[in-house]
mmCIF file of C-alpha atoms in Angstrom:
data_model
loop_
_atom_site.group_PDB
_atom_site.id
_atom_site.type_symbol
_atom_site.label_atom_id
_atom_site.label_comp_id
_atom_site.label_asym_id
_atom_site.label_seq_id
_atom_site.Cartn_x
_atom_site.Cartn_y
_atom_site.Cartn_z
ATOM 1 C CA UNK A 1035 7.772 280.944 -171.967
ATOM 2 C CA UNK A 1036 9.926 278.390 -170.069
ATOM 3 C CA UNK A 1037 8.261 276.413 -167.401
ATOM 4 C CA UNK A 1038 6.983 273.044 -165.816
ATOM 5 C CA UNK A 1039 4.049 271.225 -167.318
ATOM 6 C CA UNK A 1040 2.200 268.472 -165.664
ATOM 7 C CA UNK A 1041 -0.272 266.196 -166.835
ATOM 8 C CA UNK A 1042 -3.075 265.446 -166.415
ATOM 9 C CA UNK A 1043 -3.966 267.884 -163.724
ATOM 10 C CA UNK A 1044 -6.878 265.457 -162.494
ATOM 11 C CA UNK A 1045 -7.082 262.019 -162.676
ATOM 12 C CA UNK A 1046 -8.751 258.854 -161.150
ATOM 13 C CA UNK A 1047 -7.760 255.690 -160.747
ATOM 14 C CA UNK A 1048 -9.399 252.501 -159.405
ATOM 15 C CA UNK A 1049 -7.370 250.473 -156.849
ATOM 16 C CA UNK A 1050 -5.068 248.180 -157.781
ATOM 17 C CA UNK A 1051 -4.056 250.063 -161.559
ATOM 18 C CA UNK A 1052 -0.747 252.064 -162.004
ATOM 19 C CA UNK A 1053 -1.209 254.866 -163.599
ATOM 20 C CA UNK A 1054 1.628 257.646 -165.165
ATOM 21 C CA UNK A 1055 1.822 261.383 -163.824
ATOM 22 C CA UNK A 1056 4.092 263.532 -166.487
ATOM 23 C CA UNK A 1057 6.341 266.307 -165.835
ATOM 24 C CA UNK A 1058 8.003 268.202 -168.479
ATOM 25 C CA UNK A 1059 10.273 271.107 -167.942
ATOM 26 C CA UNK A 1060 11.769 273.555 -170.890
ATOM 27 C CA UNK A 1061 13.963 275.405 -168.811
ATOM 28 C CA UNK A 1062 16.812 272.984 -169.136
ATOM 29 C CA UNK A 1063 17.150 272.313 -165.235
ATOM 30 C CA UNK A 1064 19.444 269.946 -164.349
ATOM 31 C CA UNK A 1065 17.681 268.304 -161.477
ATOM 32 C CA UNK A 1066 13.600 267.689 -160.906
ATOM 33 C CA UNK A 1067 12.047 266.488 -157.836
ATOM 34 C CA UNK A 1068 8.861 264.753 -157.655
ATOM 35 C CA UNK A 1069 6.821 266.108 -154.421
ATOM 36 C CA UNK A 1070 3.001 264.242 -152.381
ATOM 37 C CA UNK A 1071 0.893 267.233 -150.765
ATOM 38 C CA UNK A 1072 -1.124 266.019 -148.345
ATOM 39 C CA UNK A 1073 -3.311 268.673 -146.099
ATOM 40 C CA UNK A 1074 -1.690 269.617 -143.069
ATOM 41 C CA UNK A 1075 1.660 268.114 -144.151
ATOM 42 C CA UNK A 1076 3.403 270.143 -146.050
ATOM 43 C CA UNK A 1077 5.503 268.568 -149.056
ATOM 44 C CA UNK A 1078 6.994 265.571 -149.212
ATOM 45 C CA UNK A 1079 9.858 264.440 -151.368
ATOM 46 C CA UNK A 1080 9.319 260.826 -153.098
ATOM 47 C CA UNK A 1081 11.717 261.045 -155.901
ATOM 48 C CA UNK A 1082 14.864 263.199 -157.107
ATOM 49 C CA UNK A 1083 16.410 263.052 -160.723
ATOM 50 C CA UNK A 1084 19.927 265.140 -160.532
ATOM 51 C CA UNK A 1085 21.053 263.932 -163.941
ATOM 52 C CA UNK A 1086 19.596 261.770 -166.724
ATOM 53 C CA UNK A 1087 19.202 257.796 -166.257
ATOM 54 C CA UNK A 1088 19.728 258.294 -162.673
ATOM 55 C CA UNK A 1089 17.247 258.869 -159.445
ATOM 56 C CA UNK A 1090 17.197 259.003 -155.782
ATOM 57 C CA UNK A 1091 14.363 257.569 -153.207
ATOM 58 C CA UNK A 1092 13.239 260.630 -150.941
ATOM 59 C CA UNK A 1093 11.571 260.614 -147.826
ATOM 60 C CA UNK A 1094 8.484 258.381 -149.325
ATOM 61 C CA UNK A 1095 9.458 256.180 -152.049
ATOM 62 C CA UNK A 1096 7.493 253.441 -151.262
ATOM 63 C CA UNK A 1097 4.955 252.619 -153.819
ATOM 64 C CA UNK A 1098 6.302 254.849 -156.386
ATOM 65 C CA UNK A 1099 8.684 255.316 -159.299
ATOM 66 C CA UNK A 1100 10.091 257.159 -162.056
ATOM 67 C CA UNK A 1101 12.621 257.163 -164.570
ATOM 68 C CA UNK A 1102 14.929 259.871 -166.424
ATOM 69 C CA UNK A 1103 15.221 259.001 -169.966
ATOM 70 C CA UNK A 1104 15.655 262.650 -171.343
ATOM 71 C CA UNK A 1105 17.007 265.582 -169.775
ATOM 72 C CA UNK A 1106 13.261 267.651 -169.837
ATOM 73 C CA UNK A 1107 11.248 264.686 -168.842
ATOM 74 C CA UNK A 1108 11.129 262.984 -165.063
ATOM 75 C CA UNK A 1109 7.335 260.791 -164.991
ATOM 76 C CA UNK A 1110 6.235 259.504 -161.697
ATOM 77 C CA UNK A 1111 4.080 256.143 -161.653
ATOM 78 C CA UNK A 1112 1.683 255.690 -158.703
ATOM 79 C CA UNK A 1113 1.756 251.612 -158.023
ATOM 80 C CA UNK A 1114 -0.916 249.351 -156.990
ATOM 81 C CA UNK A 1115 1.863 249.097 -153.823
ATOM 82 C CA UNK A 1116 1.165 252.893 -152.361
ATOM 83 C CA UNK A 1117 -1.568 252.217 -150.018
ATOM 84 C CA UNK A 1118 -2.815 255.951 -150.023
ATOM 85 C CA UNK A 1119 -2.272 257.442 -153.469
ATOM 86 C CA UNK A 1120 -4.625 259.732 -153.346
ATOM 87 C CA UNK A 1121 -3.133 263.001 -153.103
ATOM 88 C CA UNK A 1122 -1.987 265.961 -154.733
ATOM 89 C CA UNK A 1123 1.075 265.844 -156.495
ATOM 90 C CA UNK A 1124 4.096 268.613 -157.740
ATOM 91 C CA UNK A 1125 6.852 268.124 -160.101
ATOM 92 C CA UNK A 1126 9.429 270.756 -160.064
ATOM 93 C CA UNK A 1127 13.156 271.273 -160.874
ATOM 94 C CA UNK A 1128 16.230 273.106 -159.709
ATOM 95 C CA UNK A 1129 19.179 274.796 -162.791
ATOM 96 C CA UNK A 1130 21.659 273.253 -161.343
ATOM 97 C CA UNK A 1131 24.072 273.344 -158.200
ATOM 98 C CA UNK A 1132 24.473 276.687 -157.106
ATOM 99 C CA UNK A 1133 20.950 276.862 -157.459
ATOM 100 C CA UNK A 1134 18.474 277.237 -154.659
ATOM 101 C CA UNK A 1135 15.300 278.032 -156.120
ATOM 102 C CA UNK A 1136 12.459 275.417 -157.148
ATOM 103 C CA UNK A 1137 10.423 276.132 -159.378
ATOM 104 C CA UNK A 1138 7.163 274.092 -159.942
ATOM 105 C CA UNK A 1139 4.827 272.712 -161.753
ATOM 106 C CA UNK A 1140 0.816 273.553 -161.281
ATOM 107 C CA UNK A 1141 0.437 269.776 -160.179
ATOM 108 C CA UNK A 1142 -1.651 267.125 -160.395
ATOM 109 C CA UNK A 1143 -4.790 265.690 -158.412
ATOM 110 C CA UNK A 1144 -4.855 261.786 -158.141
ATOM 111 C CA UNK A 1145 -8.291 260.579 -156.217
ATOM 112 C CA UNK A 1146 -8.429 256.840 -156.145
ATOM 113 C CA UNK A 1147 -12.170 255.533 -156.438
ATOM 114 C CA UNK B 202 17.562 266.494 -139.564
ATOM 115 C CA UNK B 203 15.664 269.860 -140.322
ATOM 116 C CA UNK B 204 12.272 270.611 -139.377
ATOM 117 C CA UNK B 205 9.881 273.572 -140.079
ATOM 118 C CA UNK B 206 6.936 274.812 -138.047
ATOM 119 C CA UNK B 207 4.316 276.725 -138.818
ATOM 120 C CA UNK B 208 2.237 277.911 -135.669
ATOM 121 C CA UNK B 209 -0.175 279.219 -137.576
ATOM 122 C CA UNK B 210 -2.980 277.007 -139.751
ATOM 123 C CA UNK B 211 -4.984 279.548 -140.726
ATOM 124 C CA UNK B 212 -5.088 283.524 -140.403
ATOM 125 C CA UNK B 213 -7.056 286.209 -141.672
ATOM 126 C CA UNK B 214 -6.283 289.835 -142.735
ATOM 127 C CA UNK B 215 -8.599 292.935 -143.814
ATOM 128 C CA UNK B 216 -7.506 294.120 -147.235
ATOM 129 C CA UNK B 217 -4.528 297.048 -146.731
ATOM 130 C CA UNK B 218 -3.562 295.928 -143.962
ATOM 131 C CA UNK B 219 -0.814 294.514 -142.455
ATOM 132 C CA UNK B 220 -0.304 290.746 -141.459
ATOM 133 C CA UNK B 221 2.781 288.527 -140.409
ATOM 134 C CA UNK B 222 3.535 284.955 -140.370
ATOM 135 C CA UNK B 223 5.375 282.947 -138.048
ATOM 136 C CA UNK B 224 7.968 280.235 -139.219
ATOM 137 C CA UNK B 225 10.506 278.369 -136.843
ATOM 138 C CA UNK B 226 12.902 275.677 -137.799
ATOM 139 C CA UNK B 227 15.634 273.064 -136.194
ATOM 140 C CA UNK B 228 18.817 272.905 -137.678
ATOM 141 C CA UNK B 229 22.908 272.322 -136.707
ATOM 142 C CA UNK B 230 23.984 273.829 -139.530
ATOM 143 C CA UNK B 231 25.488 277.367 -140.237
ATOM 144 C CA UNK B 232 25.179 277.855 -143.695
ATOM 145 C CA UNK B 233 21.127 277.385 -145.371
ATOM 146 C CA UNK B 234 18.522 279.175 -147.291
ATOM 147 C CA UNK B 235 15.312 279.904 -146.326
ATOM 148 C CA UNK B 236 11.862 280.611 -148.067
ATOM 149 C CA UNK B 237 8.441 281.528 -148.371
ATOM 150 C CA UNK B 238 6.350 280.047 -150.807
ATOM 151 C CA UNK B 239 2.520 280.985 -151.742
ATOM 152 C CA UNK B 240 0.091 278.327 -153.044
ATOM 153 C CA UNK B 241 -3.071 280.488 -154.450
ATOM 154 C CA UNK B 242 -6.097 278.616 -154.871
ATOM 155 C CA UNK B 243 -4.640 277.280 -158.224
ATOM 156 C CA UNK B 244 -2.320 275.476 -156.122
ATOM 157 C CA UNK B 245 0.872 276.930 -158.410
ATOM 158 C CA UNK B 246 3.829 277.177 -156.325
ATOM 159 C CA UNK B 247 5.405 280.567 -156.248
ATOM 160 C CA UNK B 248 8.284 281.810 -154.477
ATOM 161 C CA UNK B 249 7.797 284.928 -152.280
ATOM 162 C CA UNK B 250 10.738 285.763 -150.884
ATOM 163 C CA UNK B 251 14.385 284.322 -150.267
ATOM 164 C CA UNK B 252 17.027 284.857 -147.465
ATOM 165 C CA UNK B 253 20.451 283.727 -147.431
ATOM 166 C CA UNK B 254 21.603 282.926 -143.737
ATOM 167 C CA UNK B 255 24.610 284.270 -144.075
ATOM 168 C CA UNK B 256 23.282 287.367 -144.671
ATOM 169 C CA UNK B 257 22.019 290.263 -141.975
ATOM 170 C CA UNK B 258 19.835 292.354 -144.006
ATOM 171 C CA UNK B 259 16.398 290.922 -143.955
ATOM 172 C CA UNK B 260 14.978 290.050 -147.467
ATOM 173 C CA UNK B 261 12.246 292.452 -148.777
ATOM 174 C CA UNK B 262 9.899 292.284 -151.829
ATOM 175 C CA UNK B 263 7.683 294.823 -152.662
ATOM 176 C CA UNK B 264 5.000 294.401 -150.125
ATOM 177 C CA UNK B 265 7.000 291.121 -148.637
ATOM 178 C CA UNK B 266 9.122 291.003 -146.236
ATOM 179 C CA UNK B 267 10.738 288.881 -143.871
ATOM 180 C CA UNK B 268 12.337 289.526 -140.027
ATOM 181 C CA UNK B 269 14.856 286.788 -140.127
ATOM 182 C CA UNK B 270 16.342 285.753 -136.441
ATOM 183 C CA UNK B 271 19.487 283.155 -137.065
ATOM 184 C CA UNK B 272 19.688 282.803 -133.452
ATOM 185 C CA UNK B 273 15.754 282.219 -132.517
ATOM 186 C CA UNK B 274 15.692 280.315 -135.508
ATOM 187 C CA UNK B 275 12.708 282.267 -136.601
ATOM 188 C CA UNK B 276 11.624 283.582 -139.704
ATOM 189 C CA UNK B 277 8.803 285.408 -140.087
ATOM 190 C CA UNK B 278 6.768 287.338 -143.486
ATOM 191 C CA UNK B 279 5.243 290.461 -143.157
ATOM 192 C CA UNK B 280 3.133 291.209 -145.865
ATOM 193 C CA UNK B 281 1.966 294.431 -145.859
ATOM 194 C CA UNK B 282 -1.144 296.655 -147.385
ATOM 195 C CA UNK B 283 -2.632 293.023 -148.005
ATOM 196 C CA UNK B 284 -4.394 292.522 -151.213
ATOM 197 C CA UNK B 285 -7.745 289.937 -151.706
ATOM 198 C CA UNK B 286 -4.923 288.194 -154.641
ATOM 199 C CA UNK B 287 -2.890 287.624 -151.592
ATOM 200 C CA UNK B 288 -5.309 285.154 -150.042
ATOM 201 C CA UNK B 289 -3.065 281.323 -150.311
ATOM 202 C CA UNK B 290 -1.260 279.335 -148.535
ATOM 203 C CA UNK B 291 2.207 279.806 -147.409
ATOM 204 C CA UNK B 292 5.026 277.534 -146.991
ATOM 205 C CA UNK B 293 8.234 277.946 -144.902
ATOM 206 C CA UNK B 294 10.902 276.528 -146.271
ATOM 207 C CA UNK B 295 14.519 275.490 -145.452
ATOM 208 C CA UNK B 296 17.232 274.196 -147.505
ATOM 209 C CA UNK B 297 20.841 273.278 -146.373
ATOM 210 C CA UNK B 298 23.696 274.689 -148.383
ATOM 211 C CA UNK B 299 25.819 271.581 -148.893
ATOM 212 C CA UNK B 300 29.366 271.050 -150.648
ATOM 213 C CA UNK B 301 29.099 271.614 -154.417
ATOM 214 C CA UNK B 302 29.056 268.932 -155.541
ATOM 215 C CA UNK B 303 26.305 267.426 -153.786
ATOM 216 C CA UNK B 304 23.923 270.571 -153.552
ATOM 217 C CA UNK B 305 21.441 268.469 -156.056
ATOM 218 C CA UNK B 306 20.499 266.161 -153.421
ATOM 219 C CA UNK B 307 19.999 269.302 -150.923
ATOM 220 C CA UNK B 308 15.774 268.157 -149.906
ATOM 221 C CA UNK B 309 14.058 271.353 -149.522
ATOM 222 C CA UNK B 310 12.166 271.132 -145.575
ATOM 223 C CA UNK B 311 8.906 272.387 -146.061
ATOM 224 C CA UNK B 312 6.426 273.927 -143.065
ATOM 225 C CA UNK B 313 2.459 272.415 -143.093
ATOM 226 C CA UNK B 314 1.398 276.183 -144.311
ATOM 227 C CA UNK B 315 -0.454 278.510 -143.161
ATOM 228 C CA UNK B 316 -3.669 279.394 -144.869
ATOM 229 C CA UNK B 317 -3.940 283.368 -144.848
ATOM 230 C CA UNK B 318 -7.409 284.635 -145.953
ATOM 231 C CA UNK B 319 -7.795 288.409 -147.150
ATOM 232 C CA UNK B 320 -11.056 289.901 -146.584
ATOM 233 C CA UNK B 321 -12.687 292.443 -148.228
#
């Protein structure tokens, strides 16, 4: 079945390391997002991918980056810079551009010790 | 820029029966999507329920649906004869229908949820 994985789901991190969230869609999506769920917030976008080798900031890029090297992959990496990393955090993608539906991934859970 | 609110943090429901959830947004534009997501205690993302704004007819799912008012800017889910697997969170969502070629970059608004408990 097509889909979304993310990995790992959990994860801890002491302060000051980087460390890699992956994302890996199958369902040949065109575009993947990169989302920070915070309670009470809602989500928030940090990073869009709307074709390979390129990415946009989102609303809360600082702290963060990713790259898009292949089509199905779009990793995020959590920097020593992001002051409050710990969070939970969805990857998910769009088909293309007459698309409006995201689907996601089942997320990951970053707690900083 | 777009906002969603989401009156409601929390609500709770007796199983079968009927509940609804308030969503209001800001927006100038004329032509957008909106959405319901549910988060179950997994935390997957999945969508509910869809509505185009150019459309009148509200949306309906199965046991989902939505009153959509393009002029209140309201749009609510009514979930009816609620089950205990419908206990989650739910997210309001907007997205602006942009020009073709730049629909990619369209950011999805999302509400701060509201956590619906079904009770046995």
């Amino acid at each position: 079945d097509g889909g979304i994985t993310q990995s790992p789901k959990y994860l801890f991190r002491k302060e000051g390391q980087n460390v890699t969230l992956s994302c890996e869609q199958n369902l040949n999506h065109d575009a993947m997002y990169w989302y920070r769920q915070d309670p009470g917030q809602g989500l928030r976008l940090i990073y869009y991918s709307q074709i390979v080798n390129d990415f946009q900031k989102g609303d809360i890029a600082e702290g963060y980056s990713v790259s898009r090297e292949k089509k199905e992959s779009f990793p995020l990496t959590v920097t020593s810079a992001q002051k409050n990393p710990t969070a939970f955090y969805l990857c998910a993608s769009r088909r293309g551009p007459g698309a409006n539906v995201l689907t996601f991934g089942a997320g990951s859970r970053l707690t900083v010790l | 820029a777009q906002t969603v609110t989401q009156s409601q943090p929390e609500m709770s429901v007796q199983e079968a029966e009927t509940v609804t959830l308030s969503c209001t947004y800001d927006t100038s534009e004329s032509n957008y999507y909106l959405f319901w997501y549910k988060q179950p205690p997994s935390r997957q993302m999945i969508l509910v329920i869809r509505q185009e704004a150019y459309k009148q007819q509200n949306a309906t799912e199965n046991r989902f649906s939505v009153n959509f008012q393009k002029a209140a800017k309201s749009f609510s889910l009514k979930i009816s004869d609620s089950q205990l697997g419908d206990t989650a969170m739910y997210f309001c969502a907007f997205m602006k229908h942009g020009p073709f070629r730049d629909n990619y970059g369209q950011n999805f608004v999302f509400g701060p949820g509201t956590r619906l408990s079904v009770l046995p």
